[in-house]
Amino acid sequence: MRRSLPPITCRVSDTLIARGHHGLIVTVPESAAGPTETAHAMEVEPGALVQAQVFLLGDEPILLLVSAAHPVDTARTGARLDGVLVPAPPHLTVKYTGQLPGSIAPVGHPANLPTWVDSTLSRFGGLLAAGGSPGTVFRTSYAELLRITAGLSIDVD
């Protein structure tokens, strides 16, 4: 039985296609309740899961795309970005991305956010990123992630 994707995921797919990606977004098995289970079900290493997180750099929202196995050191990363970096509260995350925390895609937001991509992700041949709604993902690579987001590489440790 075919299951329709939510409108937000269709917008993410359309954005991916417009930026030269194939746009294929799939659903993960329902048994994949967390990052470890998702990685196992989709046959990637947990570190190859891309987590899109909204932060405030001063008062401005930014998007960090980080490895699920690599937490952000806000003090060091903020210093690299010449400012104070704090996680955005959930209501601002939804406002800036139109997506729920935990399922934020790297693209498909109401407005483009300045984006930085965790250099740790470059260690993996293939990456898996959220598709904009719970239980949806798409495959990509580090180079492609930089390209489709117009992101810049950064060390987040």
Tab-separated table of N, CA and C in Angstrom:
chain	number	residue	atom	x	y	z
A	1	MET	N	0.835	-1.181	0.000
A	1	MET	CA	0.000	0.000	0.000
A	1	MET	C	0.885	1.251	0.000
A	2	ARG	N	0.588	2.176	-0.831
A	2	ARG	CA	1.347	3.414	-0.934
A	2	ARG	C	0.873	4.399	0.126
A	3	ARG	N	1.807	5.019	0.799
A	3	ARG	CA	1.493	6.001	1.817
A	3	ARG	C	1.921	7.374	1.320
A	4	SER	N	1.028	8.330	1.379
A	4	SER	CA	1.353	9.680	0.936
A	4	SER	C	2.268	10.355	1.949
A	5	LEU	N	3.180	11.147	1.440
A	5	LEU	CA	4.063	11.901	2.317
A	5	LEU	C	3.393	13.205	2.725
A	6	PRO	N	3.687	13.686	3.935
A	6	PRO	CA	3.123	14.966	4.382
A	6	PRO	C	3.561	16.114	3.467
A	7	PRO	N	2.767	17.182	3.402
A	7	PRO	CA	3.120	18.321	2.535
A	7	PRO	C	4.511	18.892	2.812
A	8	ILE	N	4.929	18.954	4.065
A	8	ILE	CA	6.252	19.505	4.362
A	8	ILE	C	7.349	18.645	3.737
A	9	THR	N	7.155	17.333	3.730
A	9	THR	CA	8.140	16.436	3.131
A	9	THR	C	8.144	16.585	1.612
A	10	CYS	N	6.982	16.818	1.033
A	10	CYS	CA	6.919	17.086	-0.414
A	10	CYS	C	7.660	18.377	-0.743
A	11	ARG	N	7.560	19.390	0.129
A	11	ARG	CA	8.293	20.643	-0.086
A	11	ARG	C	9.797	20.404	0.001
A	12	VAL	N	10.217	19.576	0.962
A	12	VAL	CA	11.640	19.237	1.065
A	12	VAL	C	12.092	18.534	-0.210
A	13	SER	N	11.318	17.569	-0.692
A	13	SER	CA	11.663	16.856	-1.921
A	13	SER	C	11.760	17.812	-3.102
A	14	ASP	N	10.799	18.716	-3.229
A	14	ASP	CA	10.832	19.695	-4.315
A	14	ASP	C	12.084	20.573	-4.231
A	15	THR	N	12.458	20.972	-3.023
A	15	THR	CA	13.655	21.797	-2.834
A	15	THR	C	14.898	21.004	-3.217
A	16	LEU	N	14.947	19.746	-2.788
A	16	LEU	CA	16.085	18.900	-3.157
A	16	LEU	C	16.222	18.801	-4.674
A	17	ILE	N	15.123	18.543	-5.348
A	17	ILE	CA	15.142	18.422	-6.810
A	17	ILE	C	15.602	19.725	-7.453
A	18	ALA	N	15.099	20.846	-6.965
A	18	ALA	CA	15.485	22.154	-7.512
A	18	ALA	C	16.977	22.419	-7.342
A	19	ARG	N	17.583	21.764	-6.348
A	19	ARG	CA	19.006	21.971	-6.077
A	19	ARG	C	19.885	20.843	-6.615
A	20	GLY	N	19.308	20.003	-7.490
A	20	GLY	CA	20.100	18.993	-8.178
A	20	GLY	C	20.201	17.639	-7.506
A	21	HIS	N	19.447	17.418	-6.456
A	21	HIS	CA	19.393	16.109	-5.784
A	21	HIS	C	18.251	15.324	-6.418
A	22	HIS	N	18.267	14.011	-6.332
A	22	HIS	CA	17.188	13.217	-6.941
A	22	HIS	C	15.850	13.393	-6.221
A	23	GLY	N	15.853	13.857	-4.978
A	23	GLY	CA	14.608	14.185	-4.283
A	23	GLY	C	13.877	13.008	-3.671
A	24	LEU	N	14.479	11.817	-3.706
A	24	LEU	CA	13.813	10.641	-3.162
A	24	LEU	C	13.877	10.655	-1.638
A	25	ILE	N	12.706	10.712	-1.016
A	25	ILE	CA	12.588	10.649	0.440
A	25	ILE	C	11.821	9.383	0.772
A	26	VAL	N	12.337	8.625	1.727
A	26	VAL	CA	11.721	7.360	2.114
A	26	VAL	C	11.320	7.403	3.580
A	27	THR	N	10.465	6.463	3.953
A	27	THR	CA	10.093	6.340	5.355
A	27	THR	C	10.942	5.243	5.993
A	28	VAL	N	11.279	5.456	7.255
A	28	VAL	CA	12.036	4.442	7.988
A	28	VAL	C	11.045	3.451	8.587
A	29	PRO	N	11.481	2.234	8.830
A	29	PRO	CA	10.578	1.266	9.451
A	29	PRO	C	10.050	1.784	10.794
A	30	GLU	N	8.814	1.468	11.096
A	30	GLU	CA	8.208	1.935	12.341
A	30	GLU	C	8.958	1.447	13.566
A	31	SER	N	9.677	0.354	13.443
A	31	SER	CA	10.430	-0.184	14.579
A	31	SER	C	11.650	0.668	14.927
A	32	ALA	N	12.027	1.597	14.043
A	32	ALA	CA	13.194	2.458	14.279
A	32	ALA	C	12.770	3.648	15.122
A	33	ALA	N	12.828	3.476	16.437
A	33	ALA	CA	12.309	4.478	17.358
A	33	ALA	C	13.302	5.583	17.697
A	34	GLY	N	14.564	5.409	17.434
A	34	GLY	CA	15.564	6.423	17.760
A	34	GLY	C	16.693	6.398	16.756
A	35	PRO	N	17.694	7.248	16.976
A	35	PRO	CA	18.804	7.335	16.022
A	35	PRO	C	19.537	6.010	15.801
A	36	THR	N	19.806	5.271	16.867
A	36	THR	CA	20.532	4.014	16.720
A	36	THR	C	19.728	3.019	15.895
A	37	GLU	N	18.432	2.927	16.194
A	37	GLU	CA	17.567	2.003	15.458
A	37	GLU	C	17.405	2.432	14.002
A	38	THR	N	17.309	3.750	13.783
A	38	THR	CA	17.195	4.264	12.420
A	38	THR	C	18.450	3.932	11.621
A	39	ALA	N	19.615	4.166	12.226
A	39	ALA	CA	20.873	3.859	11.544
A	39	ALA	C	20.941	2.373	11.186
A	40	HIS	N	20.574	1.531	12.135
A	40	HIS	CA	20.610	0.093	11.881
A	40	HIS	C	19.634	-0.292	10.765
A	41	ALA	N	18.399	0.216	10.845
A	41	ALA	CA	17.381	-0.124	9.846
A	41	ALA	C	17.758	0.360	8.452
A	42	MET	N	18.444	1.494	8.373
A	42	MET	CA	18.799	2.071	7.081
A	42	MET	C	20.225	1.707	6.650
A	43	GLU	N	20.872	0.857	7.458
A	43	GLU	CA	22.199	0.325	7.140
A	43	GLU	C	23.275	1.399	6.968
A	44	VAL	N	23.305	2.325	7.938
A	44	VAL	CA	24.379	3.315	8.003
A	44	VAL	C	24.910	3.334	9.432
A	45	GLU	N	26.094	3.880	9.598
A	45	GLU	CA	26.647	4.053	10.939
A	45	GLU	C	25.893	5.188	11.639
A	46	PRO	N	25.714	5.105	12.959
A	46	PRO	CA	25.009	6.182	13.665
A	46	PRO	C	25.603	7.573	13.413
A	47	GLY	N	26.911	7.648	13.250
A	47	GLY	CA	27.555	8.931	12.982
A	47	GLY	C	27.214	9.513	11.625
A	48	ALA	N	26.676	8.687	10.726
A	48	ALA	CA	26.306	9.151	9.385
A	48	ALA	C	24.904	9.752	9.355
A	49	LEU	N	24.230	9.773	10.496
A	49	LEU	CA	22.921	10.432	10.568
A	49	LEU	C	23.139	11.926	10.748
A	50	VAL	N	22.520	12.714	9.896
A	50	VAL	CA	22.637	14.166	9.954
A	50	VAL	C	21.500	14.721	10.808
A	51	GLN	N	21.859	15.452	11.853
A	51	GLN	CA	20.851	16.123	12.662
A	51	GLN	C	20.900	17.609	12.348
A	52	ALA	N	19.764	18.152	11.917
A	52	ALA	CA	19.659	19.586	11.645
A	52	ALA	C	19.152	20.249	12.918
A	53	GLN	N	19.935	21.173	13.430
A	53	GLN	CA	19.598	21.847	14.678
A	53	GLN	C	19.661	23.356	14.484
A	54	VAL	N	18.648	24.043	14.998
A	54	VAL	CA	18.619	25.499	14.920
A	54	VAL	C	19.238	26.061	16.196
A	55	PHE	N	20.127	27.004	16.002
A	55	PHE	CA	20.768	27.714	17.108
A	55	PHE	C	20.576	29.205	16.882
A	56	LEU	N	20.761	29.957	17.943
A	56	LEU	CA	20.808	31.410	17.832
A	56	LEU	C	22.261	31.822	18.001
A	57	LEU	N	22.757	32.551	17.034
A	57	LEU	CA	24.094	33.136	17.096
A	57	LEU	C	23.863	34.608	17.382
A	58	GLY	N	23.998	34.985	18.643
A	58	GLY	CA	23.509	36.294	19.064
A	58	GLY	C	21.993	36.219	19.002
A	59	ASP	N	21.385	37.065	18.200
A	59	ASP	CA	19.929	37.049	18.025
A	59	ASP	C	19.502	36.426	16.703
A	60	GLU	N	20.461	35.992	15.892
A	60	GLU	CA	20.152	35.496	14.556
A	60	GLU	C	20.086	33.970	14.516
A	61	PRO	N	19.065	33.411	13.854
A	61	PRO	CA	18.985	31.955	13.737
A	61	PRO	C	19.979	31.431	12.705
A	62	ILE	N	20.582	30.301	13.024
A	62	ILE	CA	21.452	29.599	12.083
A	62	ILE	C	21.099	28.114	12.145
A	63	LEU	N	21.520	27.380	11.149
A	63	LEU	CA	21.295	25.946	11.102
A	63	LEU	C	22.646	25.242	11.153
A	64	LEU	N	22.770	24.305	12.098
A	64	LEU	CA	23.943	23.454	12.144
A	64	LEU	C	23.519	22.051	11.753
A	65	LEU	N	24.236	21.454	10.827
A	65	LEU	CA	23.997	20.083	10.412
A	65	LEU	C	25.120	19.258	11.015
A	66	VAL	N	24.779	18.427	11.997
A	66	VAL	CA	25.785	17.734	12.775
A	66	VAL	C	25.573	16.228	12.751
A	67	SER	N	26.638	15.508	13.012
A	67	SER	CA	26.574	14.059	13.129
A	67	SER	C	25.811	13.699	14.394
A	68	ALA	N	24.937	12.703	14.300
A	68	ALA	CA	24.179	12.256	15.467
A	68	ALA	C	25.096	11.737	16.568
A	69	ALA	N	26.320	11.356	16.218
A	69	ALA	CA	27.271	10.844	17.196
A	69	ALA	C	28.240	11.912	17.683
A	70	HIS	N	27.963	13.171	17.377
A	70	HIS	CA	28.917	14.238	17.667
A	70	HIS	C	28.187	15.463	18.213
A	71	PRO	N	28.064	15.607	19.527
A	71	PRO	CA	27.354	16.759	20.075
A	71	PRO	C	28.077	18.075	19.796
A	72	VAL	N	27.304	19.137	19.750
A	72	VAL	CA	27.846	20.473	19.487
A	72	VAL	C	28.406	21.060	20.784
A	73	ASP	N	29.636	21.514	20.737
A	73	ASP	CA	30.216	22.272	21.839
A	73	ASP	C	29.895	23.739	21.539
A	74	THR	N	28.863	24.262	22.208
A	74	THR	CA	28.381	25.608	21.871
A	74	THR	C	29.425	26.692	22.146
A	75	ALA	N	30.245	26.522	23.172
A	75	ALA	CA	31.250	27.547	23.471
A	75	ALA	C	32.304	27.607	22.373
A	76	ARG	N	32.861	26.456	22.006
A	76	ARG	CA	33.912	26.443	20.987
A	76	ARG	C	33.368	26.789	19.603
A	77	THR	N	32.192	26.231	19.269
A	77	THR	CA	31.612	26.507	17.955
A	77	THR	C	31.199	27.977	17.860
A	78	GLY	N	30.626	28.507	18.932
A	78	GLY	CA	30.281	29.929	18.960
A	78	GLY	C	31.502	30.806	18.760
A	79	ALA	N	32.614	30.438	19.398
A	79	ALA	CA	33.850	31.206	19.231
A	79	ALA	C	34.325	31.150	17.785
A	80	ARG	N	34.189	29.981	17.151
A	80	ARG	CA	34.577	29.860	15.737
A	80	ARG	C	33.708	30.746	14.840
A	81	LEU	N	32.460	30.966	15.288
A	81	LEU	CA	31.531	31.787	14.505
A	81	LEU	C	31.504	33.234	14.989
A	82	ASP	N	32.417	33.576	15.888
A	82	ASP	CA	32.546	34.946	16.417
A	82	ASP	C	31.286	35.436	17.123
A	83	GLY	N	30.701	34.575	17.966
A	83	GLY	CA	29.530	34.996	18.710
A	83	GLY	C	29.159	33.999	19.792
A	84	VAL	N	28.051	34.288	20.453
A	84	VAL	CA	27.521	33.401	21.473
A	84	VAL	C	26.476	32.509	20.811
A	85	LEU	N	26.646	31.200	20.970
A	85	LEU	CA	25.783	30.226	20.322
A	85	LEU	C	24.939	29.512	21.378
A	86	VAL	N	23.617	29.562	21.210
A	86	VAL	CA	22.712	28.856	22.126
A	86	VAL	C	21.652	28.124	21.304
A	87	PRO	N	21.216	26.941	21.783
A	87	PRO	CA	20.152	26.238	21.066
A	87	PRO	C	18.884	27.087	21.031
A	88	ALA	N	18.225	27.100	19.884
A	88	ALA	CA	16.958	27.835	19.761
A	88	ALA	C	15.868	27.059	20.500
A	89	PRO	N	14.964	27.765	21.177
A	89	PRO	CA	13.847	27.062	21.802
A	89	PRO	C	12.964	26.418	20.730
A	90	PRO	N	12.244	25.360	21.103
A	90	PRO	CA	11.430	24.639	20.108
A	90	PRO	C	10.478	25.523	19.303
A	91	HIS	N	9.851	26.509	19.928
A	91	HIS	CA	8.904	27.343	19.174
A	91	HIS	C	9.612	28.162	18.091
A	92	LEU	N	10.838	28.586	18.355
A	92	LEU	CA	11.585	29.315	17.317
A	92	LEU	C	12.094	28.366	16.239
A	93	THR	N	12.456	27.153	16.639
A	93	THR	CA	12.877	26.156	15.659
A	93	THR	C	11.764	25.912	14.653
A	94	VAL	N	10.537	25.744	15.145
A	94	VAL	CA	9.391	25.528	14.253
A	94	VAL	C	9.147	26.773	13.399
A	95	LYS	N	9.262	27.940	14.005
A	95	LYS	CA	9.044	29.197	13.262
A	95	LYS	C	10.037	29.330	12.101
A	96	TYR	N	11.307	29.040	12.350
A	96	TYR	CA	12.336	29.242	11.336
A	96	TYR	C	12.415	28.134	10.289
A	97	THR	N	11.988	26.915	10.661
A	97	THR	CA	12.110	25.797	9.718
A	97	THR	C	10.768	25.302	9.185
A	98	GLY	N	9.689	25.540	9.929
A	98	GLY	CA	8.392	24.986	9.559
A	98	GLY	C	8.323	23.492	9.832
A	99	GLN	N	9.304	22.979	10.572
A	99	GLN	CA	9.411	21.548	10.837
A	99	GLN	C	9.625	21.315	12.332
A	100	LEU	N	9.249	20.131	12.777
A	100	LEU	CA	9.375	19.796	14.190
A	100	LEU	C	10.798	19.391	14.547
A	101	PRO	N	11.271	19.812	15.736
A	101	PRO	CA	12.593	19.352	16.179
A	101	PRO	C	12.655	17.824	16.139
A	102	GLY	N	13.787	17.302	15.699
A	102	GLY	CA	13.962	15.861	15.588
A	102	GLY	C	13.687	15.326	14.199
A	103	SER	N	13.019	16.127	13.365
A	103	SER	CA	12.757	15.692	11.989
A	103	SER	C	13.054	16.807	10.985
A	104	ILE	N	13.883	17.739	11.388
A	104	ILE	CA	14.203	18.896	10.541
A	104	ILE	C	15.121	18.472	9.401
A	105	ALA	N	14.685	18.771	8.200
A	105	ALA	CA	15.499	18.525	7.014
A	105	ALA	C	16.510	19.660	6.854
A	106	PRO	N	17.588	19.407	6.141
A	106	PRO	CA	18.571	20.466	5.884
A	106	PRO	C	18.052	21.571	4.962
A	107	VAL	N	16.962	21.308	4.232
A	107	VAL	CA	16.395	22.260	3.265
A	107	VAL	C	14.876	22.260	3.392
A	108	GLY	N	14.232	23.165	2.650
A	108	GLY	CA	12.771	23.188	2.612
A	108	GLY	C	12.148	24.081	3.666
A	109	HIS	N	12.916	25.023	4.177
A	109	HIS	CA	12.425	25.931	5.209
A	109	HIS	C	11.772	27.154	4.567
A	110	PRO	N	10.950	27.895	5.324
A	110	PRO	CA	10.310	29.089	4.757
A	110	PRO	C	11.321	30.105	4.204
A	111	ALA	N	12.474	30.210	4.855
A	111	ALA	CA	13.557	31.084	4.376
A	111	ALA	C	14.873	30.352	4.598
A	112	ASN	N	15.830	30.595	3.732
A	112	ASN	CA	17.130	29.952	3.899
A	112	ASN	C	17.815	30.483	5.148
A	113	LEU	N	18.333	29.569	5.945
A	113	LEU	CA	19.088	29.946	7.133
A	113	LEU	C	20.576	29.805	6.839
A	114	PRO	N	21.412	30.699	7.387
A	114	PRO	CA	22.847	30.463	7.271
A	114	PRO	C	23.147	29.076	7.831
A	115	THR	N	23.897	28.278	7.082
A	115	THR	CA	24.076	26.876	7.433
A	115	THR	C	25.543	26.508	7.513
A	116	TRP	N	25.878	25.767	8.569
A	116	TRP	CA	27.213	25.202	8.737
A	116	TRP	C	27.067	23.702	8.880
A	117	VAL	N	28.008	22.966	8.297
A	117	VAL	CA	27.958	21.510	8.266
A	117	VAL	C	29.150	20.951	9.038
A	118	ASP	N	28.859	20.109	10.000
A	118	ASP	CA	29.849	19.463	10.850
A	118	ASP	C	30.870	18.717	9.994
A	119	SER	N	32.134	19.086	10.120
A	119	SER	CA	33.185	18.437	9.325
A	119	SER	C	33.312	16.947	9.642
A	120	THR	N	32.844	16.504	10.804
A	120	THR	CA	32.871	15.078	11.154
A	120	THR	C	32.099	14.250	10.133
A	121	LEU	N	31.062	14.831	9.533
A	121	LEU	CA	30.251	14.105	8.555
A	121	LEU	C	31.049	13.727	7.308
A	122	SER	N	32.161	14.404	7.065
A	122	SER	CA	32.977	14.106	5.880
A	122	SER	C	33.641	12.732	5.973
A	123	ARG	N	33.642	12.131	7.137
A	123	ARG	CA	34.270	10.816	7.323
A	123	ARG	C	33.432	9.674	6.762
A	124	PHE	N	32.179	9.953	6.430
A	124	PHE	CA	31.263	8.901	6.008
A	124	PHE	C	30.994	8.998	4.507
A	125	GLY	N	30.984	7.849	3.847
A	125	GLY	CA	30.730	7.814	2.414
A	125	GLY	C	29.310	8.203	2.054
A	126	GLY	N	28.360	7.807	2.882
A	126	GLY	CA	26.963	8.134	2.652
A	126	GLY	C	26.327	8.639	3.933
A	127	LEU	N	25.459	9.617	3.793
A	127	LEU	CA	24.779	10.216	4.936
A	127	LEU	C	23.277	10.023	4.803
A	128	LEU	N	22.592	10.124	5.922
A	128	LEU	CA	21.148	10.020	5.968
A	128	LEU	C	20.627	11.241	6.722
A	129	ALA	N	19.780	12.029	6.074
A	129	ALA	CA	19.238	13.244	6.685
A	129	ALA	C	17.722	13.154	6.783
A	130	ALA	N	17.166	13.858	7.746
A	130	ALA	CA	15.715	13.862	7.938
A	130	ALA	C	15.017	14.499	6.745
A	131	GLY	N	13.800	14.022	6.495
A	131	GLY	CA	13.020	14.489	5.351
A	131	GLY	C	11.986	15.546	5.684
A	132	GLY	N	12.015	16.089	6.905
A	132	GLY	CA	11.114	17.187	7.246
A	132	GLY	C	9.897	16.793	8.062
A	133	SER	N	9.618	15.510	8.160
A	133	SER	CA	8.518	15.028	8.998
A	133	SER	C	8.981	13.738	9.671
A	134	PRO	N	8.392	13.412	10.811
A	134	PRO	CA	8.843	12.222	11.538
A	134	PRO	C	8.848	10.970	10.664
A	135	GLY	N	9.944	10.215	10.786
A	135	GLY	CA	10.048	8.944	10.078
A	135	GLY	C	10.405	9.027	8.612
A	136	THR	N	10.849	10.195	8.141
A	136	THR	CA	11.242	10.337	6.737
A	136	THR	C	12.707	10.737	6.652
A	137	VAL	N	13.408	10.183	5.655
A	137	VAL	CA	14.831	10.445	5.479
A	137	VAL	C	15.190	10.449	3.995
A	138	PHE	N	16.352	11.012	3.695
A	138	PHE	CA	16.910	10.898	2.345
A	138	PHE	C	18.406	10.689	2.443
A	139	ARG	N	18.947	10.051	1.425
A	139	ARG	CA	20.384	9.782	1.372
A	139	ARG	C	21.098	10.928	0.648
A	140	THR	N	22.298	11.206	1.114
A	140	THR	CA	23.106	12.250	0.511
A	140	THR	C	24.569	11.981	0.838
A	141	SER	N	25.426	12.880	0.449
A	141	SER	CA	26.854	12.791	0.788
A	141	SER	C	27.266	14.122	1.406
A	142	TYR	N	28.449	14.136	1.968
A	142	TYR	CA	28.945	15.364	2.587
A	142	TYR	C	29.061	16.487	1.554
A	143	ALA	N	29.674	16.185	0.434
A	143	ALA	CA	29.852	17.208	-0.612
A	143	ALA	C	28.497	17.702	-1.111
A	144	GLU	N	27.566	16.777	-1.307
A	144	GLU	CA	26.244	17.174	-1.778
A	144	GLU	C	25.511	17.997	-0.722
A	145	LEU	N	25.662	17.646	0.548
A	145	LEU	CA	25.029	18.394	1.627
A	145	LEU	C	25.538	19.837	1.655
A	146	LEU	N	26.829	20.006	1.493
A	146	LEU	CA	27.390	21.364	1.415
A	146	LEU	C	26.773	22.126	0.238
A	147	ARG	N	26.663	21.445	-0.900
A	147	ARG	CA	26.155	22.099	-2.106
A	147	ARG	C	24.676	22.460	-1.989
A	148	ILE	N	23.836	21.515	-1.592
A	148	ILE	CA	22.388	21.776	-1.599
A	148	ILE	C	21.950	22.758	-0.519
A	149	THR	N	22.785	22.933	0.510
A	149	THR	CA	22.437	23.879	1.580
A	149	THR	C	23.202	25.193	1.459
A	150	ALA	N	24.161	25.257	0.530
A	150	ALA	CA	25.088	26.387	0.449
A	150	ALA	C	25.774	26.567	1.810
A	151	GLY	N	26.024	25.415	2.463
A	151	GLY	CA	26.613	25.419	3.790
A	151	GLY	C	28.128	25.528	3.763
A	152	LEU	N	28.661	25.861	4.915
A	152	LEU	CA	30.099	25.947	5.094
A	152	LEU	C	30.511	24.890	6.112
A	153	SER	N	31.663	24.302	5.900
A	153	SER	CA	32.178	23.280	6.814
A	153	SER	C	32.685	23.937	8.106
A	154	ILE	N	32.429	23.247	9.225
A	154	ILE	CA	32.904	23.758	10.523
A	154	ILE	C	33.138	22.588	11.468
A	155	ASP	N	34.113	22.750	12.358
A	155	ASP	CA	34.312	21.801	13.444
A	155	ASP	C	33.385	22.224	14.584
A	156	VAL	N	32.560	21.294	15.059
A	156	VAL	CA	31.600	21.654	16.105
A	156	VAL	C	32.012	21.142	17.486
A	157	ASP	N	33.223	20.586	17.591
A	157	ASP	CA	33.668	20.074	18.895
A	157	ASP	C	34.173	21.174	19.791
